Coordinates of C-alpha atoms in Angstrom, one line a residue:
X1 CA 0.0 0.0 0.0
X2 CA 1.4 3.4 -1.0
X3 CA 0.9 6.6 1.0
X4 CA 1.1 9.9 -1.0
X5 CA 3.4 12.5 0.6
X6 CA 4.7 15.9 -0.6
X7 CA 7.9 17.7 -0.2
X8 CA 8.2 21.4 0.7
X9 CA 8.5 22.2 -3.0
X10 CA 5.2 20.3 -3.7
X11 CA 6.8 17.3 -5.4
X12 CA 4.9 14.1 -4.7
X13 CA 6.3 10.7 -3.7
X14 CA 4.9 7.4 -2.5
X15 CA 5.8 6.0 0.9
X16 CA 5.6 2.2 1.2
X17 CA 6.0 0.4 4.6
X18 CA 6.9 -3.3 4.6
X19 CA 8.0 -5.8 7.2
X20 CA 11.7 -6.6 7.0
X21 CA 13.3 -9.9 5.9
X22 CA 12.6 -13.0 8.0
X23 CA 16.4 -13.5 8.6
X24 CA 18.6 -11.1 10.4
X25 CA 17.5 -8.4 12.9
X26 CA 13.9 -7.4 13.2
X27 CA 13.3 -4.5 10.8
X28 CA 10.5 -2.5 9.2
X29 CA 11.2 -1.3 5.7
X30 CA 10.4 2.2 4.4
X31 CA 10.6 2.8 0.7
X32 CA 10.1 6.4 -0.6
X33 CA 9.5 6.3 -4.3
X34 CA 9.7 9.5 -6.4
X35 CA 12.1 11.8 -8.1
X36 CA 15.0 12.0 -8.2
X37 CA 15.3 8.3 -7.2
X38 CA 13.6 5.9 -4.8
X39 CA 15.2 5.8 -1.3
X40 CA 15.1 2.8 1.1
X41 CA 15.3 3.1 4.9
X42 CA 14.7 0.7 7.7
X43 CA 14.1 0.9 11.5
X44 CA 13.4 -1.4 14.4
X45 CA 9.7 -2.3 15.2
X46 CA 10.0 -0.1 18.3
X47 CA 11.1 2.9 16.3
X48 CA 8.3 2.3 13.7
X49 CA 5.8 2.3 16.6
X50 CA 7.4 5.5 17.9
X51 CA 7.2 7.1 14.5
X52 CA 3.5 6.0 14.1
X53 CA 2.7 7.6 17.5
X54 CA 4.5 10.8 16.6
X55 CA 2.6 11.0 13.3
X56 CA -0.7 10.5 15.0
X57 CA 0.1 13.1 17.6
X58 CA 1.2 15.6 15.0
X59 CA -1.9 15.0 12.9
X60 CA -4.1 15.7 15.9
X61 CA -2.2 18.8 16.8
X62 CA -2.4 20.1 13.2
X63 CA -6.1 19.5 13.1
X64 CA -6.8 21.1 16.5
X65 CA -4.6 24.1 15.7
X66 CA -6.7 25.0 12.7
X67 CA -9.9 24.6 14.6
X68 CA -9.0 26.5 17.7
X69 CA -9.1 30.2 18.4
X70 CA -6.3 32.0 20.3
X71 CA -6.7 31.7 24.0
X72 CA -5.6 34.0 26.9
X73 CA -4.0 32.5 30.0
X74 CA -2.4 34.0 33.1
X75 CA 1.4 33.9 33.0
X76 CA 1.5 31.5 36.0
X77 CA -0.5 29.0 33.9
X78 CA 1.9 28.9 30.9
X79 CA 3.2 25.4 29.9
X80 CA 6.3 24.4 28.0
X81 CA 5.3 24.2 24.3
X82 CA 2.7 27.0 24.4
X83 CA 3.0 29.3 21.4
X84 CA 2.4 33.0 21.8
X85 CA 0.0 34.7 19.5
X86 CA 1.5 37.4 17.4
X87 CA 3.4 38.1 14.2
X88 CA 6.6 36.3 15.4
X89 CA 6.8 32.7 16.5
X90 CA 7.6 32.5 20.2
X91 CA 7.4 29.2 22.1
X92 CA 7.5 28.7 25.9
X93 CA 10.7 26.9 26.8
X94 CA 10.4 27.1 30.6
X95 CA 8.3 28.8 33.3
X96 CA 9.6 29.6 36.8
X97 CA 7.5 31.1 39.6
X98 CA 9.2 33.7 41.7
X99 CA 6.8 35.0 44.3
X100 CA 4.3 37.3 42.7
X101 CA 6.2 37.1 39.4
X102 CA 6.8 34.5 36.8
X103 CA 10.0 34.2 34.7
X104 CA 9.2 32.8 31.2
X105 CA 12.0 31.6 28.9
X106 CA 10.9 32.0 25.3
X107 CA 12.5 30.5 22.1
X108 CA 12.0 32.1 18.7
X109 CA 11.4 30.3 15.4
X110 CA 15.1 31.3 14.6
X111 CA 16.3 29.4 17.7
X112 CA 17.1 32.4 19.9
X113 CA 16.2 32.2 23.6
X114 CA 15.5 35.0 26.1
X115 CA 13.7 35.4 29.4
X116 CA 11.0 37.9 30.5
X117 CA 9.4 38.5 33.9
X118 CA 5.7 38.9 34.1
X119 CA 3.3 39.5 37.0
X120 CA 1.8 36.0 37.8
X121 CA -1.7 37.2 36.8
X122 CA -0.6 38.9 33.5
X123 CA -2.7 38.0 30.5
X124 CA -0.7 36.2 27.8
X125 CA -2.5 35.5 24.5
X126 CA -1.6 32.2 22.9
X127 CA -1.9 31.0 19.4
X128 CA -1.6 27.4 20.4
X129 CA -2.1 25.9 23.8
X130 CA -0.4 22.7 24.9
X131 CA -3.1 20.5 26.2
X132 CA -2.9 19.8 29.9
X133 CA -1.5 16.4 30.6
X134 CA 0.6 16.3 27.4
X135 CA 4.4 16.7 27.6
X136 CA 6.2 18.3 24.8
X137 CA 9.0 16.0 23.5
X138 CA 12.5 17.3 24.0
X139 CA 14.3 18.2 20.7

């Protein structure tokens, strides 16, 4: 069974997933067919399950991000992975309470980090909210 995928330039390819050979280490085969030439990869069954779980999670996040409206939360309630609403991409890296204030470490889309101090009850408008109970994977 082939799964249609697209690259950033819009070029299409087909992804085929197959069990690996009976002999040798347990492997799952991945064949990406398309220009310029087909490419074959393989991974362990555990890595294949991890990839499948990551794809399901990313699909859910992509669908919910389109459906949701920006939300406003208090600075004390920010979570790692929350994305600030605005013209520049800013993601919460860490939050540390310090009495009546909260120190938030932000990371930009360009990879720069900086910290800002807010009053704990300051309203912060978010483009995307990390759902409670979900942990953001470390890079």
